[in-house]
PDB file of C-alpha atoms in Angstrom:
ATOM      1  CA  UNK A   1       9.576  -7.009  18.488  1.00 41.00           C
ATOM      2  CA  UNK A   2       6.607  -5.064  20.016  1.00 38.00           C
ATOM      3  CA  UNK A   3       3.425  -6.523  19.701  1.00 36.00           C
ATOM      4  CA  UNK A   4       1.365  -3.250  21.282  1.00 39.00           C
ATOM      5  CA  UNK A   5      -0.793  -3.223  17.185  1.00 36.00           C
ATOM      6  CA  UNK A   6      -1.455  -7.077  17.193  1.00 39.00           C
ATOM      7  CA  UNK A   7      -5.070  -7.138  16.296  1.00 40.00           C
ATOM      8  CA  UNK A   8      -7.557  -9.364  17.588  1.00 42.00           C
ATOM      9  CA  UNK A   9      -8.438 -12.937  17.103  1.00 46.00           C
ATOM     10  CA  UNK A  10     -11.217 -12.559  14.231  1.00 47.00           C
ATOM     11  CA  UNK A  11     -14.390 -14.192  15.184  1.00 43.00           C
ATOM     12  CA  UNK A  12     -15.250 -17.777  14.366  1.00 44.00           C
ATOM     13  CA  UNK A  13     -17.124 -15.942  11.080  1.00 46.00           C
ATOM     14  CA  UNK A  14     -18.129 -12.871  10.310  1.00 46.00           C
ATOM     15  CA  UNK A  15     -21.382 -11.661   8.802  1.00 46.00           C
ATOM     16  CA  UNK A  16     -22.482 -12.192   5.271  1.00 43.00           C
ATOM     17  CA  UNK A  17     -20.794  -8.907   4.705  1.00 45.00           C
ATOM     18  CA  UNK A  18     -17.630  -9.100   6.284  1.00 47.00           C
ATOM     19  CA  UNK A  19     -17.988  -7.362   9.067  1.00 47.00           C
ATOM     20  CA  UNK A  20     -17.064  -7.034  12.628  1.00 45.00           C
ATOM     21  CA  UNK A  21     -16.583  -4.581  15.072  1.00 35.00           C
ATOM     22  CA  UNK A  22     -13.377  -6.477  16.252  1.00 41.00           C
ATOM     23  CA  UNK A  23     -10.626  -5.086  14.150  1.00 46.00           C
ATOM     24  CA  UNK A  24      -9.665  -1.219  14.776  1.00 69.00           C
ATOM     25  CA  UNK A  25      -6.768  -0.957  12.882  1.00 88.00           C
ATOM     26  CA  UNK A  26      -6.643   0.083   9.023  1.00 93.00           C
ATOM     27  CA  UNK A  27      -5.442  -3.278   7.994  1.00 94.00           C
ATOM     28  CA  UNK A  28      -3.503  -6.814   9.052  1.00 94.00           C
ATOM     29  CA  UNK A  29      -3.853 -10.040   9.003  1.00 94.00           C
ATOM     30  CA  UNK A  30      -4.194 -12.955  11.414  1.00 94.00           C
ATOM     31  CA  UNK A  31      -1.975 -16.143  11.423  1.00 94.00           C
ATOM     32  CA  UNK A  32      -1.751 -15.624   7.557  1.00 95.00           C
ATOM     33  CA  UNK A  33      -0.461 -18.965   5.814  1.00 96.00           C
ATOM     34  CA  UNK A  34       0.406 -18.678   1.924  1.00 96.00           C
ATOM     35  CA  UNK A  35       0.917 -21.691   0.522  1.00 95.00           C
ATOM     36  CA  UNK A  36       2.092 -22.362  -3.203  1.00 92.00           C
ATOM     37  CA  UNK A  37       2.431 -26.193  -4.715  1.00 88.00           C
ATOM     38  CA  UNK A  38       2.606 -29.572  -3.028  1.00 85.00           C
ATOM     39  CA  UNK A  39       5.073 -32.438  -1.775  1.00 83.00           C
ATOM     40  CA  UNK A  40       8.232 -31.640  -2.503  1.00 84.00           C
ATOM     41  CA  UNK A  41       7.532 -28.555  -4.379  1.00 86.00           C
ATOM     42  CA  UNK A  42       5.598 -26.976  -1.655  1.00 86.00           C
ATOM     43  CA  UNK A  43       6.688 -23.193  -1.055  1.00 90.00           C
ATOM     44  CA  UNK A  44       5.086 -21.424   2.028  1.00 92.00           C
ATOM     45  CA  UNK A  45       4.964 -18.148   0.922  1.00 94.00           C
ATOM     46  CA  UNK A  46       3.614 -16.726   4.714  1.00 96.00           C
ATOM     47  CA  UNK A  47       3.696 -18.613   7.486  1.00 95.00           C
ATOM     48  CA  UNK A  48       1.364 -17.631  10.122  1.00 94.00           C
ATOM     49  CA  UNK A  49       2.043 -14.329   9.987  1.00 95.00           C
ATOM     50  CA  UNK A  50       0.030 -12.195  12.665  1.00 94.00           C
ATOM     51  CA  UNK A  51       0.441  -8.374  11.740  1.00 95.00           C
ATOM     52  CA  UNK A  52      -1.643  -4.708  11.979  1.00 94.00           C
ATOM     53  CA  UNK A  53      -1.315  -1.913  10.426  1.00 95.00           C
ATOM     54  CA  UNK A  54      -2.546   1.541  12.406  1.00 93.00           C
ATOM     55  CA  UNK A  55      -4.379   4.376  10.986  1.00 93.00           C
ATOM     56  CA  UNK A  56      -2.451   7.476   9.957  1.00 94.00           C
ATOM     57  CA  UNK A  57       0.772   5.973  10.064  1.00 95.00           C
ATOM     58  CA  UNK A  58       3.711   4.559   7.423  1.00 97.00           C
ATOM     59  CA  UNK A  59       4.524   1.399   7.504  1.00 97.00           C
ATOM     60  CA  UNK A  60       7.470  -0.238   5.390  1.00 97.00           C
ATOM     61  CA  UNK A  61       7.664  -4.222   4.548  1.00 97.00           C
ATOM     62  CA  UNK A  62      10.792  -5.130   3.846  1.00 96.00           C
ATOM     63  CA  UNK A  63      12.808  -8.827   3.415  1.00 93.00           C
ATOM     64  CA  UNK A  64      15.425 -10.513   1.611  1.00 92.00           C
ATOM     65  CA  UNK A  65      14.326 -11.437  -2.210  1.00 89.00           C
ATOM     66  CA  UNK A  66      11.835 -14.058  -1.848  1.00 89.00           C
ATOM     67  CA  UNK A  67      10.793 -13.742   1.813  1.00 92.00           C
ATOM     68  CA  UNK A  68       7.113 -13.110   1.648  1.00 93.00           C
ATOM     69  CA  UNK A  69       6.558  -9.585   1.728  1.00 94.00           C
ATOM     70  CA  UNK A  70       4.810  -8.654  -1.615  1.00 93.00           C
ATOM     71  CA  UNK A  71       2.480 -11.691  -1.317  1.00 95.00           C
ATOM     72  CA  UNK A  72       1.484 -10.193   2.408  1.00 96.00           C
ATOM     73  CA  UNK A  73       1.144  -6.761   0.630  1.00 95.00           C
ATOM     74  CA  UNK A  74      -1.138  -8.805  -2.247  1.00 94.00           C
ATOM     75  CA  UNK A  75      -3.114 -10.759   0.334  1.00 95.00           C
ATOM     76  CA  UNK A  76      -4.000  -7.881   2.455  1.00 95.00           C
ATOM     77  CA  UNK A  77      -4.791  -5.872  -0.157  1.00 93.00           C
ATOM     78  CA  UNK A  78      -7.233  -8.642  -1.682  1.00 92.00           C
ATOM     79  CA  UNK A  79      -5.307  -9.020  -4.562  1.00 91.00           C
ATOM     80  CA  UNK A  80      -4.676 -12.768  -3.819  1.00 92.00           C
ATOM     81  CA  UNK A  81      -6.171 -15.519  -1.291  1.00 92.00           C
ATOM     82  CA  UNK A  82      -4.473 -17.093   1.554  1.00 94.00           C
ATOM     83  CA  UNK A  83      -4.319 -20.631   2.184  1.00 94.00           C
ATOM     84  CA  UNK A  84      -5.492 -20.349   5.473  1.00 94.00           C
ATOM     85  CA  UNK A  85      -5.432 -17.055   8.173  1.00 94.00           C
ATOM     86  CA  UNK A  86      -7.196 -13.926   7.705  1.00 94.00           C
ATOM     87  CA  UNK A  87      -6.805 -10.908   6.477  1.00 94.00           C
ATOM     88  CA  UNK A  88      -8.852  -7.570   6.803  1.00 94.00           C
ATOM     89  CA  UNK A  89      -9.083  -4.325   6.251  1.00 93.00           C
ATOM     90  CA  UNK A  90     -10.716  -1.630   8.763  1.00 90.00           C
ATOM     91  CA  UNK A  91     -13.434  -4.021   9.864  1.00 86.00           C
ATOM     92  CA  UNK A  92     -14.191  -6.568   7.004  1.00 90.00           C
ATOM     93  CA  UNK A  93     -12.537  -9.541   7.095  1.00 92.00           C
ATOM     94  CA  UNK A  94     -11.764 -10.181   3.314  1.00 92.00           C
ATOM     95  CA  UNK A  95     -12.248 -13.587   3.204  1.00 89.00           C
ATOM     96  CA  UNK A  96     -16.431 -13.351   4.186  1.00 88.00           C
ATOM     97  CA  UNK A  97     -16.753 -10.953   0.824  1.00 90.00           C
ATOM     98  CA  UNK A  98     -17.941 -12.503  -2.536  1.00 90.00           C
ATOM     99  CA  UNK A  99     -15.875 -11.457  -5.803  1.00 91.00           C
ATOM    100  CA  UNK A 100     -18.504  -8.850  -6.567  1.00 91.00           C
ATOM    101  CA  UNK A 101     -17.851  -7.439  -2.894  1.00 92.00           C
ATOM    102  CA  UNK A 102     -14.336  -7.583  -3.062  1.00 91.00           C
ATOM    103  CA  UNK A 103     -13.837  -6.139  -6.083  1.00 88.00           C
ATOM    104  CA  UNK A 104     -15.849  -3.242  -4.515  1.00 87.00           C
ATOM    105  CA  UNK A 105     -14.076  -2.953  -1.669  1.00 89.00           C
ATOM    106  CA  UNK A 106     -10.929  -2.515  -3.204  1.00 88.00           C
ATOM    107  CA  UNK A 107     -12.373   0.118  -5.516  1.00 84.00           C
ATOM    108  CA  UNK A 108     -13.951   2.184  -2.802  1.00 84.00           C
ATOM    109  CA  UNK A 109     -11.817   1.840   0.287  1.00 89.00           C
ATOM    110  CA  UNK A 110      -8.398   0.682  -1.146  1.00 93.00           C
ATOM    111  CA  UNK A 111      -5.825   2.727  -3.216  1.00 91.00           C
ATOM    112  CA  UNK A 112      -2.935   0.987  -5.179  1.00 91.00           C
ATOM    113  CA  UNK A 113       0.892   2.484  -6.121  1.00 90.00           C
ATOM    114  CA  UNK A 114       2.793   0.102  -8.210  1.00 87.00           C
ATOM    115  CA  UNK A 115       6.205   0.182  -9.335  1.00 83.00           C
ATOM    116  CA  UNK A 116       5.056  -0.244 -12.926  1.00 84.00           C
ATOM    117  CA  UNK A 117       2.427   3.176 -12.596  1.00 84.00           C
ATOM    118  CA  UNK A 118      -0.452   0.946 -14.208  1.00 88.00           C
ATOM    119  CA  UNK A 119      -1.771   4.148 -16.085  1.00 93.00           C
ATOM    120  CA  UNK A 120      -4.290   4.301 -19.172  1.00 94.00           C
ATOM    121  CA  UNK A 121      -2.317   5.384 -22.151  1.00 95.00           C
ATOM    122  CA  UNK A 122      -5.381   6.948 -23.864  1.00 96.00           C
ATOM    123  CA  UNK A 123      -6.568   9.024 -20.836  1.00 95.00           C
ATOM    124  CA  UNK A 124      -5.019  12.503 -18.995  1.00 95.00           C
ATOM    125  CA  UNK A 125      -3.484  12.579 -16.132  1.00 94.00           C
ATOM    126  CA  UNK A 126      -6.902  14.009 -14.719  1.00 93.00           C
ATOM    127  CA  UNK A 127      -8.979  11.273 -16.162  1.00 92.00           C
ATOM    128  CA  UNK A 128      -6.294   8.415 -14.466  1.00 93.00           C
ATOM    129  CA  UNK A 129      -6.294  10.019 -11.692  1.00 92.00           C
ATOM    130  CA  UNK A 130     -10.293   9.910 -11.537  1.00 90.00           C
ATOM    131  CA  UNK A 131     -10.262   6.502 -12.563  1.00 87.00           C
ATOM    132  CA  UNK A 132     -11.251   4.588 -10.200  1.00 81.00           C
ATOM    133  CA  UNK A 133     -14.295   6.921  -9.194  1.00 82.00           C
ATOM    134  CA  UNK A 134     -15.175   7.024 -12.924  1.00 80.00           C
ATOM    135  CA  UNK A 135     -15.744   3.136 -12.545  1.00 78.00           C
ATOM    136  CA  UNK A 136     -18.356   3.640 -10.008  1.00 75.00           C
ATOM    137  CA  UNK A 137     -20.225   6.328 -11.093  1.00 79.00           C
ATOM    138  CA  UNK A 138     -18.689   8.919  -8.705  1.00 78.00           C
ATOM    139  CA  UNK A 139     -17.718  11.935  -9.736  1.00 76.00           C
ATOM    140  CA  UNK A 140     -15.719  12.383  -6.628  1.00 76.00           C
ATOM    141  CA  UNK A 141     -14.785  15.820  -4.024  1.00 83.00           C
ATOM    142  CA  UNK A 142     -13.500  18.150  -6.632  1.00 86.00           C
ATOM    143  CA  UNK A 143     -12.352  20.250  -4.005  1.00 88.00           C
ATOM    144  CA  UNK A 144     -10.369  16.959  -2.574  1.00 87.00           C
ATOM    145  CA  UNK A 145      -9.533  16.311  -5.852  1.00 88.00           C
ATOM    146  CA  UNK A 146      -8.249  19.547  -6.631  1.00 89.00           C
ATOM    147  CA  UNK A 147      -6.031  19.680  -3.353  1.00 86.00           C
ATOM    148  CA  UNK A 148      -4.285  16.264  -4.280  1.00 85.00           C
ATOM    149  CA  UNK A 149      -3.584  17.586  -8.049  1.00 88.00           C
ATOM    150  CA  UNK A 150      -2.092  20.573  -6.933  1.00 86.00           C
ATOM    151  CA  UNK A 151       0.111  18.904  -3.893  1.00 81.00           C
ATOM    152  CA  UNK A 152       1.635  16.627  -6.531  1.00 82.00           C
ATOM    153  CA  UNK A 153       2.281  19.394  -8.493  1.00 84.00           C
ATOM    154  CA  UNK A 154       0.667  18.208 -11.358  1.00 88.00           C
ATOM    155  CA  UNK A 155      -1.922  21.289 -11.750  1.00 90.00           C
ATOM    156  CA  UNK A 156      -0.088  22.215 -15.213  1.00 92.00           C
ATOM    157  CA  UNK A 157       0.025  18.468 -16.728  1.00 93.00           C
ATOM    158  CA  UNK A 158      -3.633  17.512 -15.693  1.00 93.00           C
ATOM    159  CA  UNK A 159      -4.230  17.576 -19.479  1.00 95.00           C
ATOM    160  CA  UNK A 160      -1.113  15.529 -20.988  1.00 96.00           C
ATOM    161  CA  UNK A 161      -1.139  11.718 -21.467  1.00 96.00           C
ATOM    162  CA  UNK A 162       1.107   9.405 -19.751  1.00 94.00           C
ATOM    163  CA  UNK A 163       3.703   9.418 -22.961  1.00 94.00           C
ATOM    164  CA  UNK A 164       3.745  13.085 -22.578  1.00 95.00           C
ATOM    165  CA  UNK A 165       4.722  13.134 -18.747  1.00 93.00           C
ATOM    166  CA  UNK A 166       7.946  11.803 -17.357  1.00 91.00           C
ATOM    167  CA  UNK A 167       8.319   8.855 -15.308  1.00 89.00           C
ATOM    168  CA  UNK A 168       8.416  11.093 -12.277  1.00 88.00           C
ATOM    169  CA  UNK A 169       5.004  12.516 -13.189  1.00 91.00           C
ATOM    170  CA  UNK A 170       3.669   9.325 -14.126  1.00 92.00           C
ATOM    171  CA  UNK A 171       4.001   8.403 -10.305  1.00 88.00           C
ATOM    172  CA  UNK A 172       2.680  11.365  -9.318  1.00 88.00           C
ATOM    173  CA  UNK A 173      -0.095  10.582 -11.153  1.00 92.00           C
ATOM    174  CA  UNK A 174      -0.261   7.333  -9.769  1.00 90.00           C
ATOM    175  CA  UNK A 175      -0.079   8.613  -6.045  1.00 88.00           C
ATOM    176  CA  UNK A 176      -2.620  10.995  -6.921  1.00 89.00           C
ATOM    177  CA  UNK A 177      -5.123   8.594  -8.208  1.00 91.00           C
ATOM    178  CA  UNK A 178      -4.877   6.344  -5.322  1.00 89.00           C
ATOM    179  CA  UNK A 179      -5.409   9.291  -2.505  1.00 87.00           C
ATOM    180  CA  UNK A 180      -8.232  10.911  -5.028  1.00 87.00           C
ATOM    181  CA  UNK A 181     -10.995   8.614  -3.426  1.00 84.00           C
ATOM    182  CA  UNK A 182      -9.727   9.023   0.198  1.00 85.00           C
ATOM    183  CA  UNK A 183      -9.369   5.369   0.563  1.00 89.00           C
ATOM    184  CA  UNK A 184      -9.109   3.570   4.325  1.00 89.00           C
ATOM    185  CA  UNK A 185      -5.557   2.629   2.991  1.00 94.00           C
ATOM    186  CA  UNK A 186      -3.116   2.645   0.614  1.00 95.00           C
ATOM    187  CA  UNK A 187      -0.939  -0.438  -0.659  1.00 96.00           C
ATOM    188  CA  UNK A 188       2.187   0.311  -2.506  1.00 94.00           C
ATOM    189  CA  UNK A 189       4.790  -1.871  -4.172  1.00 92.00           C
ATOM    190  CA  UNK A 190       8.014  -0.481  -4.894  1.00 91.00           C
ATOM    191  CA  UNK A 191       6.639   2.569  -5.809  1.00 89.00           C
ATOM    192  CA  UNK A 192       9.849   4.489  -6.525  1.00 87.00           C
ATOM    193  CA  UNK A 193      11.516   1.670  -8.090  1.00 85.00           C
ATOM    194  CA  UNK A 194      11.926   3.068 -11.476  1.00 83.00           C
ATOM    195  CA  UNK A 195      12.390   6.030 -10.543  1.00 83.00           C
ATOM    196  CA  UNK A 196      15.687   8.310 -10.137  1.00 86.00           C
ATOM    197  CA  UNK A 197      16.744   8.746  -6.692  1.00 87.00           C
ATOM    198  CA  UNK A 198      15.516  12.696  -6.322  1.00 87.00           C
ATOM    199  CA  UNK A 199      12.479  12.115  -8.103  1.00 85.00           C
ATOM    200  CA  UNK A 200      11.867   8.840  -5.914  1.00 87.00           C
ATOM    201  CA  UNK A 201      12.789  11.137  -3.010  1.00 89.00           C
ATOM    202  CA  UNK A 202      10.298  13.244  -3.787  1.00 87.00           C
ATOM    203  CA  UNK A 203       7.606  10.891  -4.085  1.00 87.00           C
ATOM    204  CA  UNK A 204       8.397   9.379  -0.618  1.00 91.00           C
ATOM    205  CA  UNK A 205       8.064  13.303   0.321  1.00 90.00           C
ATOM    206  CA  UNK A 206       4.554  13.340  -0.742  1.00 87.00           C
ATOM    207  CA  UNK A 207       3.757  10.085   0.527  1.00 90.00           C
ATOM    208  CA  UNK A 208       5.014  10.898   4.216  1.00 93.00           C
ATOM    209  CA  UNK A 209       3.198  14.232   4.063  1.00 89.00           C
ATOM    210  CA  UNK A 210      -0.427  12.748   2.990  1.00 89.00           C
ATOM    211  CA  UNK A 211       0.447  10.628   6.302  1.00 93.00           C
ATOM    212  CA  UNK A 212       1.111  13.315   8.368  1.00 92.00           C
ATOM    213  CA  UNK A 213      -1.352  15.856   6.980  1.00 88.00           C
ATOM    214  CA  UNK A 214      -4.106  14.250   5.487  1.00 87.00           C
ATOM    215  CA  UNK A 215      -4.146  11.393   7.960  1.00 90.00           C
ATOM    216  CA  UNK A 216      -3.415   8.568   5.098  1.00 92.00           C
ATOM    217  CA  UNK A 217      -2.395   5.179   5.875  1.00 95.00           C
ATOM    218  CA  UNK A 218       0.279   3.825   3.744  1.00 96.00           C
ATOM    219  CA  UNK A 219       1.737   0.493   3.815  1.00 97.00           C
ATOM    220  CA  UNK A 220       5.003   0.421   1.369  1.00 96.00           C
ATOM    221  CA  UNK A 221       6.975  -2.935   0.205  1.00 96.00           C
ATOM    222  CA  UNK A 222      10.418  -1.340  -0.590  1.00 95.00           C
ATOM    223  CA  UNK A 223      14.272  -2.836  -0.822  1.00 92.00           C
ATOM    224  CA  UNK A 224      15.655   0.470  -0.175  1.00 94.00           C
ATOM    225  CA  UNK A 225      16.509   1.490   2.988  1.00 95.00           C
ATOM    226  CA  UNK A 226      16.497   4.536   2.702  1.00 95.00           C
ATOM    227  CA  UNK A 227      13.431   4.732   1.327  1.00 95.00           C
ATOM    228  CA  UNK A 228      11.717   2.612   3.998  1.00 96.00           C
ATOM    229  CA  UNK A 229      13.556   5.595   6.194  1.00 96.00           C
ATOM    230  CA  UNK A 230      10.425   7.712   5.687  1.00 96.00           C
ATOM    231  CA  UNK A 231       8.074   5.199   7.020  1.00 97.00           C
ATOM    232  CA  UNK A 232       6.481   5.772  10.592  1.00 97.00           C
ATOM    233  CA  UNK A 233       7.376   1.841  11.174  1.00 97.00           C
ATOM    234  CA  UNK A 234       9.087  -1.204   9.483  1.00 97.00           C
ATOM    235  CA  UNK A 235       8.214  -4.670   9.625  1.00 97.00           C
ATOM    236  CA  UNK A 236      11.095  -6.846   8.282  1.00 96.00           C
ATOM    237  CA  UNK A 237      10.082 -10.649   6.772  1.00 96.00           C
ATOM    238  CA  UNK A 238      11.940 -13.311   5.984  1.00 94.00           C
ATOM    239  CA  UNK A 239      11.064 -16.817   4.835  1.00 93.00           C
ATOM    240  CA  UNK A 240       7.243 -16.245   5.459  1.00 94.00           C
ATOM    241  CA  UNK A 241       7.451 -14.638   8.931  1.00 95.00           C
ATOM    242  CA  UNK A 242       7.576 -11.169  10.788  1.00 95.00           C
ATOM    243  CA  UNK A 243      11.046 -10.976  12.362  1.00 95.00           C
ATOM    244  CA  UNK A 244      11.508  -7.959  13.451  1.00 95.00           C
ATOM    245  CA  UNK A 245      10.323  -4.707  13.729  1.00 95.00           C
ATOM    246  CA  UNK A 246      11.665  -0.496  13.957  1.00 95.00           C
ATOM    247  CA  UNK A 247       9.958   2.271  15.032  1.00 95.00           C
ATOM    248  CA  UNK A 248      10.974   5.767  13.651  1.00 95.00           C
ATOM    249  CA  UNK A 249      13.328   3.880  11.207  1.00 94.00           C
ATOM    250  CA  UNK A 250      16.931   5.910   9.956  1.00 95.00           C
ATOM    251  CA  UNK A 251      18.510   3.953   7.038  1.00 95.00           C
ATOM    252  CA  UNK A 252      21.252   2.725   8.930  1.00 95.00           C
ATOM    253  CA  UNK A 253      19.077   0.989  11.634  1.00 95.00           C
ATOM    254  CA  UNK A 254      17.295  -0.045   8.495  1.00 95.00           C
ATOM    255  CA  UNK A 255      20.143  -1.682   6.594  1.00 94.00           C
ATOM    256  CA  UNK A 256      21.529  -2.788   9.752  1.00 95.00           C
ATOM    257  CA  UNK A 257      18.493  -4.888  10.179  1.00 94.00           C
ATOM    258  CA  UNK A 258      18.457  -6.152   6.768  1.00 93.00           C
ATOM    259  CA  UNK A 259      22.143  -7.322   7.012  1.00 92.00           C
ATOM    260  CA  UNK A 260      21.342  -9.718  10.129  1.00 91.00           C
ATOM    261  CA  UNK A 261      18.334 -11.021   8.488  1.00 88.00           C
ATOM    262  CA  UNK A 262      20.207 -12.215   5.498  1.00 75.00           C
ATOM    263  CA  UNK A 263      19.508  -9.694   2.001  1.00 51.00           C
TER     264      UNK A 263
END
């Protein structure tokens, strides 16, 4: 497994902020330990895991049911704790940031695709997608905005409410919403998993292109591997560890992979 986007051994604590200057990649996490129960019961969710993530790039996390890789995605995305380890994103190690900070940083600096779209039944598309500016008191780049409405193809729906939009739209709303902020990264779990495979196709389209036009950084938990086939880079987990790794992935080296591992 390469090791050239390791990233570096946080400091002994970072300032009352977060910060350092040490980490340069968009996200990761060092010797990240999960832990859930006690005795007997104990279940180590991660176990010392020791990953980065690079700017402008695709990255795919994929492991047999049960192997760790949606609590990594939850952890670095400071949707849960670790036990013990680090996590960070860009340069602020998660663990240094009060609630209050947290919750800020993930509104400002993260975006979030989930399999289940997460959308606001009473708003329009346009006001979902907005959302998370909204919060803050932002009103946002309308010409950014505009850009990601119309790439999605939603320019004619911007108006209807999630019941009036098809699952397929739905995600695209849900893609849209987290690039509409240009966050440092975006975290997304299954995000074509209810979805049909030409519509899910099409959303992996979109996601590879905002990599390779707009510079996004995506990092994708997915089962399929053909949909982890449009990542830049997959990192494969099983029983709380990284055990391999692919660069410029095809399905087959994909399933391959999988198959050895145990899915």
């Amino acid at each position: 497994m390469s090791t050239d986007l390791q990233p570096p051994v946080p400091p002994a604590g970072a300032d009352a902020t977060g910060t350092t200057a040490a980490a340069t990649n968009a996200a990761g996490s060092v010797d990240a330990t999960k832990i859930y129960g006690t005795g007997d019961a104990e279940v180590r969710a991660l176990d010392g895991v020791t990953v980065a993530f690079e700017r402008g790039k695709f990255t795919a996390i994929m492991g047999p049911s049960g192997s760790g890789k949606s609590t990594l995605l939850h952890c670095l995305a400071g949707l849960d704790s670790l036990t013990s380890g680090a996590t960070y994103i860009g340069d602020t190690y998660l663990a240094a940031l009060d609630d209050k900070a947290l919750t800020e940083l993930r509104r400002t600096k993260v975006g979030f695709v989930f399999q289940a779209f997460n959308l606001i039944p009473t708003l329009t598309a346009e006001e979902n997608i907005k959302l998370p500016m909204m919060l803050g008191g932002d009103p946002g780049d309308r010409e950014w905005i505009d850009l990601v409405i119309s790439t999605v193809g939603l320019s004619d729906r911007i108006t209807h409410r999630p019941s009036e939009l098809s699952g397929g739209q739905q995600q695209r709303v849900a893609v849209a919403r987290a690039l509409a902020s240009r966050p440092e990264i975006i975290f997304a779990d299954e995000p074509t998993g209810n979805l049909d495979s030409t519509t899910g196709a099409e959303i992996l389209d979109f996601m590879r292109r905002a990599v390779r036009e707009f510079g996004q950084t995506i990092v994708m938990v997915t089962h399929d591997p053909n949909a982890a086939s449009y990542a830049d880079r997959v990192v494969f987990v099983a029983d709380g560890k990284i055990v391999d790794e692919v660069l410029s992935p095809s399905a087959d080296q994909v399933f391959d992979v999988m198959k050895q591992i145990g899915n």
